PDB file of C-alpha atoms in Angstrom:
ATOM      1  CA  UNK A   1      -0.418  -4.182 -25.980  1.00 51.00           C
ATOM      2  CA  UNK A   2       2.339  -6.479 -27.367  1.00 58.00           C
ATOM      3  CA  UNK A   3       4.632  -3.694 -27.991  1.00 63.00           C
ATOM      4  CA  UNK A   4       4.211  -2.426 -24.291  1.00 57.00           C
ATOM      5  CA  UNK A   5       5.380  -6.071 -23.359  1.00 53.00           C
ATOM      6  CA  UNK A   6       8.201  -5.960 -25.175  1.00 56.00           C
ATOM      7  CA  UNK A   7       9.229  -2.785 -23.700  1.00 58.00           C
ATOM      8  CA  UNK A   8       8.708  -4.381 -20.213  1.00 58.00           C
ATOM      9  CA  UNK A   9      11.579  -6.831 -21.135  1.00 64.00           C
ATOM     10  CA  UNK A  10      13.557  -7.257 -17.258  1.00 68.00           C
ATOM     11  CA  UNK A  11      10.438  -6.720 -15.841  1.00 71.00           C
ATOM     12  CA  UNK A  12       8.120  -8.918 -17.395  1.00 73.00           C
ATOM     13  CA  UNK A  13      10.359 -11.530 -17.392  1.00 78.00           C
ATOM     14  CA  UNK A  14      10.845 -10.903 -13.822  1.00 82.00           C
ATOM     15  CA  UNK A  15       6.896 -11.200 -13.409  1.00 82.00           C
ATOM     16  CA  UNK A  16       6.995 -14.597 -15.311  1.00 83.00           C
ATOM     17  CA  UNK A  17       9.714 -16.121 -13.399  1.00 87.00           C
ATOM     18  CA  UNK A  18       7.542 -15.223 -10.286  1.00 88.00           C
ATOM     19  CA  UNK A  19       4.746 -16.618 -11.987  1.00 87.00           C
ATOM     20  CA  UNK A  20       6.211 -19.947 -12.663  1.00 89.00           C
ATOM     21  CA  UNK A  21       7.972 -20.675  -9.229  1.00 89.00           C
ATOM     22  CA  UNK A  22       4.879 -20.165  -7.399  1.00 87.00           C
ATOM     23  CA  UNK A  23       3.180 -22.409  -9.893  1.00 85.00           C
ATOM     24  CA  UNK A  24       5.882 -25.015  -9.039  1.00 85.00           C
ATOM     25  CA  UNK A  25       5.692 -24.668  -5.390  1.00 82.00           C
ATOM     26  CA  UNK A  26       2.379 -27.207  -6.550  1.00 78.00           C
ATOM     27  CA  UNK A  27       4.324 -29.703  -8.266  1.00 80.00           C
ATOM     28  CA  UNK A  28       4.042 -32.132  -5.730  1.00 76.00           C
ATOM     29  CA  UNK A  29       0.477 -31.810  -5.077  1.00 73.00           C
ATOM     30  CA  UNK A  30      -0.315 -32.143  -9.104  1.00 76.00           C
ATOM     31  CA  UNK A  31       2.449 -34.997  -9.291  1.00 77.00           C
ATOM     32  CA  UNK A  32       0.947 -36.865  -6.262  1.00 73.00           C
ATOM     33  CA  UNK A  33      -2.568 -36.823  -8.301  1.00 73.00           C
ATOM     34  CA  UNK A  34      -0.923 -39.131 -10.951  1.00 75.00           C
ATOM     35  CA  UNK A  35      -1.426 -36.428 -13.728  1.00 77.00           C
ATOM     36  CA  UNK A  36       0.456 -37.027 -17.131  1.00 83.00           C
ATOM     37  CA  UNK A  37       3.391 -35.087 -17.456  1.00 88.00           C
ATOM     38  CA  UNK A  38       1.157 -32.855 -20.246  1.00 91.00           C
ATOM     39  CA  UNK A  39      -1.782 -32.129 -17.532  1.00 86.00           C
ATOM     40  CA  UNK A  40       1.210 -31.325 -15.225  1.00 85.00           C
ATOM     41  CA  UNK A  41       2.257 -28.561 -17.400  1.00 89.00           C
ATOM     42  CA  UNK A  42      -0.596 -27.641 -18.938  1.00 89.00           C
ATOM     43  CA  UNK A  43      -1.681 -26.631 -15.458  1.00 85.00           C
ATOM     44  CA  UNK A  44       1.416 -25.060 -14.188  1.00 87.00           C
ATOM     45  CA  UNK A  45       1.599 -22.785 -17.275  1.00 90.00           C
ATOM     46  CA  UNK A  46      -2.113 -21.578 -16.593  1.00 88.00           C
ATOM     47  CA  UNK A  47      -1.337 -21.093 -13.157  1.00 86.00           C
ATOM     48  CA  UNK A  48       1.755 -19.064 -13.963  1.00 88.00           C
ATOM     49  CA  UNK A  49       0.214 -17.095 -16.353  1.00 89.00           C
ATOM     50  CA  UNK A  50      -3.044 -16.187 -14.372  1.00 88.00           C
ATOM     51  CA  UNK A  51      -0.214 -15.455 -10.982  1.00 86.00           C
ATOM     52  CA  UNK A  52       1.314 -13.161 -13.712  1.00 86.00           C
ATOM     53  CA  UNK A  53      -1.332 -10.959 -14.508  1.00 87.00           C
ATOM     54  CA  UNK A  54      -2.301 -10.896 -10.866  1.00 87.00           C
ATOM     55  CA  UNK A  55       1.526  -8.988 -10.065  1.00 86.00           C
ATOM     56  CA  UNK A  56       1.012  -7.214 -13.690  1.00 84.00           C
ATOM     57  CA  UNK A  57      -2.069  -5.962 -11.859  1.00 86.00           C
ATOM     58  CA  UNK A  58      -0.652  -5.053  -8.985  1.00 86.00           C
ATOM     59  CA  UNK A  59       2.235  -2.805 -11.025  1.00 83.00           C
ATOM     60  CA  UNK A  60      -0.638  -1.228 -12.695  1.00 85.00           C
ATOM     61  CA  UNK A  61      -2.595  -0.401  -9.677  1.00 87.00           C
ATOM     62  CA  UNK A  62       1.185   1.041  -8.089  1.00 84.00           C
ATOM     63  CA  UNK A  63       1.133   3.203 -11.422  1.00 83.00           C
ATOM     64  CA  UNK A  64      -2.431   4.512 -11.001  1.00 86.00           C
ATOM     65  CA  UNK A  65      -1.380   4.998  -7.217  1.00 86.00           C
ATOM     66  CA  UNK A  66       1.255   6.976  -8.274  1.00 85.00           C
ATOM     67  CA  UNK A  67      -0.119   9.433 -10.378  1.00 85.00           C
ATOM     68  CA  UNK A  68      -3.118  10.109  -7.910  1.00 86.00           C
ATOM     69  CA  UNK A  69      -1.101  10.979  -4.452  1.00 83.00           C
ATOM     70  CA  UNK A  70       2.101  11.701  -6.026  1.00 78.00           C
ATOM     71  CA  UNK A  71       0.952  13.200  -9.062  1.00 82.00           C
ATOM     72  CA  UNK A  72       3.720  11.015 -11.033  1.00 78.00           C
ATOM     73  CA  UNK A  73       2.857  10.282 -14.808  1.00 78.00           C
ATOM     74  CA  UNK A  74       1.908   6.382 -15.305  1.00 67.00           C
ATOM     75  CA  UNK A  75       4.544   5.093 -16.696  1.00 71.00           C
ATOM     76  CA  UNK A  76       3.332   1.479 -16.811  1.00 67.00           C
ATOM     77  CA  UNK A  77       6.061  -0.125 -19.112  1.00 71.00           C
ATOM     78  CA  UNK A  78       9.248   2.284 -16.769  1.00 75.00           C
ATOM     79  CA  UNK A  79       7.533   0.984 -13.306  1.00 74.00           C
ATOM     80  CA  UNK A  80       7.357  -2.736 -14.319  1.00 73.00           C
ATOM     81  CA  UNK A  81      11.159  -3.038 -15.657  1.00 77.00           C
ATOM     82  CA  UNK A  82      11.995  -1.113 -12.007  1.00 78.00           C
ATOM     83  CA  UNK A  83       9.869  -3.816 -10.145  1.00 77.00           C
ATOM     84  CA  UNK A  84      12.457  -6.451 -11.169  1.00 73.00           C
ATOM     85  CA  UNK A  85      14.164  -5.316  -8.326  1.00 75.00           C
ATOM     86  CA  UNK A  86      11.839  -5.592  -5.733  1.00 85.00           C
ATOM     87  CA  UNK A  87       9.742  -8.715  -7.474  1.00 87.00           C
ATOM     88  CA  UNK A  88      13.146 -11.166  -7.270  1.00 88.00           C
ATOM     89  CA  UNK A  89      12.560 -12.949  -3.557  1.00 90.00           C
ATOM     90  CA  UNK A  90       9.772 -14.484  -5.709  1.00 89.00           C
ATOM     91  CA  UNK A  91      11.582 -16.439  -7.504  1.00 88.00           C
ATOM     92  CA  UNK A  92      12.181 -18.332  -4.170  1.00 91.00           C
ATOM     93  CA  UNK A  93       8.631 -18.966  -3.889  1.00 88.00           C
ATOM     94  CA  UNK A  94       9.208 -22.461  -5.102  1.00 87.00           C
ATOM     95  CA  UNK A  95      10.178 -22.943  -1.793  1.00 86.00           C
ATOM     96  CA  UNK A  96       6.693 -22.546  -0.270  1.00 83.00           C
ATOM     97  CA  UNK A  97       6.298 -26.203  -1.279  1.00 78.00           C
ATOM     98  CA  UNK A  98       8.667 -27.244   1.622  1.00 75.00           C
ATOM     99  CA  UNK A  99       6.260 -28.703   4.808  1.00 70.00           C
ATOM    100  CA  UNK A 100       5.557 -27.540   7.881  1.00 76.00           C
ATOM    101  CA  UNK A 101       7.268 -24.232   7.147  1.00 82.00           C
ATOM    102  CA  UNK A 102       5.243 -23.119   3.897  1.00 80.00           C
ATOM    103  CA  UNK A 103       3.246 -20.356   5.751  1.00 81.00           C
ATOM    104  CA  UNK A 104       6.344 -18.948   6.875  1.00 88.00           C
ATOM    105  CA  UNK A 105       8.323 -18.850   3.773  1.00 89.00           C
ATOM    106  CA  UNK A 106       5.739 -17.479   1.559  1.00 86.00           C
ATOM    107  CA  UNK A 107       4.638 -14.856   4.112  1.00 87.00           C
ATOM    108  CA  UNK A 108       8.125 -13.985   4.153  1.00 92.00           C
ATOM    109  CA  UNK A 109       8.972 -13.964   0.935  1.00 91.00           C
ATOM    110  CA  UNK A 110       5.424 -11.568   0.390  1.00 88.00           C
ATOM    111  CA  UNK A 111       6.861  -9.503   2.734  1.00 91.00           C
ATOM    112  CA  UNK A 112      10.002  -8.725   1.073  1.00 93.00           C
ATOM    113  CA  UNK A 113       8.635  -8.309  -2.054  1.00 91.00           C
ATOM    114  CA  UNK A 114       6.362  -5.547  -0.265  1.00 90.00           C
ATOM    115  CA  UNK A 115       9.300  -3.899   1.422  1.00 92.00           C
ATOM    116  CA  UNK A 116      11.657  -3.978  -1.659  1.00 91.00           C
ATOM    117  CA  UNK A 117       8.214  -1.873  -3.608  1.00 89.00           C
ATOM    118  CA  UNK A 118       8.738   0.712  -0.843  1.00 91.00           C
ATOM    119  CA  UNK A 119      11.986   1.070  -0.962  1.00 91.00           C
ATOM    120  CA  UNK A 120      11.815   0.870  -4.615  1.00 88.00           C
ATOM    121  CA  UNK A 121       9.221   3.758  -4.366  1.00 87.00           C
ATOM    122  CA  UNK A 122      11.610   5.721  -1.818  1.00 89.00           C
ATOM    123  CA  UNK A 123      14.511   5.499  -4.683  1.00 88.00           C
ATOM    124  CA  UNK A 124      13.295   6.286  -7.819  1.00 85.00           C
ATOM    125  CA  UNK A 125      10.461   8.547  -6.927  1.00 85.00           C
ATOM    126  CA  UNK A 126      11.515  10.134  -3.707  1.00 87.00           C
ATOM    127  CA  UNK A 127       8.525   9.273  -2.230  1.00 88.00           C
ATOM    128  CA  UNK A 128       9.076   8.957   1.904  1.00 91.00           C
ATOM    129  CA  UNK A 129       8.771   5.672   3.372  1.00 90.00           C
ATOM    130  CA  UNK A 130       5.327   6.109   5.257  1.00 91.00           C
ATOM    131  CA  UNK A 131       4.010   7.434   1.730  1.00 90.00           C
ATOM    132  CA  UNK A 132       5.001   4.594   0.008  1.00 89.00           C
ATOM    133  CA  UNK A 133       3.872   2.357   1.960  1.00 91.00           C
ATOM    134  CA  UNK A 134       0.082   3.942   1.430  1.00 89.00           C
ATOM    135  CA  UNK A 135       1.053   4.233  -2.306  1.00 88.00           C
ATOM    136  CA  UNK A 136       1.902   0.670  -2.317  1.00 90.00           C
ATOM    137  CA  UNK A 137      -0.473  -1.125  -0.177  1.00 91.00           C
ATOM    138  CA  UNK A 138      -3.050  -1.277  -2.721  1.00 91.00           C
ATOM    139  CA  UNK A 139      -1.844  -3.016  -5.909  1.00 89.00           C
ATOM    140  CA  UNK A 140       0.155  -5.268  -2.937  1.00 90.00           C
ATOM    141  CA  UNK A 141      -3.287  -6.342  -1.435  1.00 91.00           C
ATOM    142  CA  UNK A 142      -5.120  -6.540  -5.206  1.00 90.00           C
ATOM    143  CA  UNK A 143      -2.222  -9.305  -6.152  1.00 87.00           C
ATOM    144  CA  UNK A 144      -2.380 -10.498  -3.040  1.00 87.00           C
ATOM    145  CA  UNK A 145      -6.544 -11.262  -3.349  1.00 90.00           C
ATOM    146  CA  UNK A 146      -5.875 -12.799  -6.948  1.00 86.00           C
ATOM    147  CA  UNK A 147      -3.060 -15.119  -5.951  1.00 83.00           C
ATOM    148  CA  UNK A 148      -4.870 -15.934  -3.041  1.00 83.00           C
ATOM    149  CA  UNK A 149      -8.140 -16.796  -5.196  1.00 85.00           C
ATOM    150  CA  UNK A 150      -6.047 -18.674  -7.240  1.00 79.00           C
ATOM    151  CA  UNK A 151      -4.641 -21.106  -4.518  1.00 75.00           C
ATOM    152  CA  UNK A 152      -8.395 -21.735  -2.653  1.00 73.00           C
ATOM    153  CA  UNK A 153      -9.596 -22.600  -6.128  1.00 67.00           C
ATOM    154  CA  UNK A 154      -7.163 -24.506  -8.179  1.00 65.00           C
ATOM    155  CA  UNK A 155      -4.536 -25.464  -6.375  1.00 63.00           C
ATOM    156  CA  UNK A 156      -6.856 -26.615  -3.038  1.00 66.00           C
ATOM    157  CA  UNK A 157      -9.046 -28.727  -5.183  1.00 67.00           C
ATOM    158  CA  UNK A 158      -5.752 -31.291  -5.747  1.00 66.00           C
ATOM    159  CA  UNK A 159      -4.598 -30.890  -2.316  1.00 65.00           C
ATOM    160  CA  UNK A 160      -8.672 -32.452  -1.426  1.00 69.00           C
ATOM    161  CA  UNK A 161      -8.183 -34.850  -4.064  1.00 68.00           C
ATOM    162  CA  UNK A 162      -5.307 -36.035  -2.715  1.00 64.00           C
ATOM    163  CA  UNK A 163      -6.317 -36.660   0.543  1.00 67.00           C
ATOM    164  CA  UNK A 164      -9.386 -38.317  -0.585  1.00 71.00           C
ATOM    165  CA  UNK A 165      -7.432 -40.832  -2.414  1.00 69.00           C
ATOM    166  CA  UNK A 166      -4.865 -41.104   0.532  1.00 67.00           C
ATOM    167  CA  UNK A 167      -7.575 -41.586   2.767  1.00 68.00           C
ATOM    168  CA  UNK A 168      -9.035 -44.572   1.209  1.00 60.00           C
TER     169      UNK A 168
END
């Protein structure tokens, strides 16, 4: 398992990066709870790592994907250091943090991520653009479900304890 890692240098790297700006996109939140700087980065290093495996996941499931429409060999390890194309708006997600427009950033940013997989798909594999997007859609929506379970229960628990002590 290590030695695949390694072999996913750009990529995994790329997955990391993602990983740790959308865990910083909560550093207000965890700095307005008065956490020590060590619970501060304690959490945002748990939070990048589990938002990593959730897009390692996702590369995984576009693998599998892969080799059962397109009958393409899963190549984990090739298909993650090619995502490091389409994974880079996501190093933008620390933006997310920004209010009033939040929604709109990350659902943007999502979005791009999804189209650059297609396209991605549509380069390297040949695989047309309606294909890809069936090919595509479900390691999107499985990282998609784990980030998404990793904002209501984590990250939503500060935001109520900060309104709690706001409130009072």
């Amino acid at each position: 398992m290590v030695q695949a890692m390694l072999a996913m240098d750009t990529g995994l790297g790329l997955v990391i990066g993602v990983g740790l700006s959308m865990s910083a996109s909560h550093l207000f939140s965890l700095l307005a709870n008065r956490l020590c700087l060590r619970q501060i980065a304690l959490q945002m290093v748990v939070d990048a790592l589990v938002l990593s495996l959730a897009l390692s996941l996702g590369i995984l499931c576009h693998s599998l994907m892969l080799m059962l429409m397109e009958h393409v060999p899963p190549q984990p390890i090739m298909m993650a250091n090619r995502m490091g194309a389409a994974l880079w708006p996501g190093l933008f997600y620390v933006l997310v943090a920004a209010p009033y427009i939040s929604d709109l950033i990350a659902v943007t940013l999502l979005a791009w991520i999804h189209l650059n997989v297609i396209l991605l798909l549509q380069v390297h594999y040949g695989i047309p653009l309606q294909e890809g997007l069936v090919v595509s859609l479900p390691g999107f929506v499985l990282a998609l479900v784990l980030i998404a379970l990793v904002f209501a229960q984590r990250w939503r628990a500060s935001y109520n304890t900060l309104a709690r002590e706001v409130g009072t």
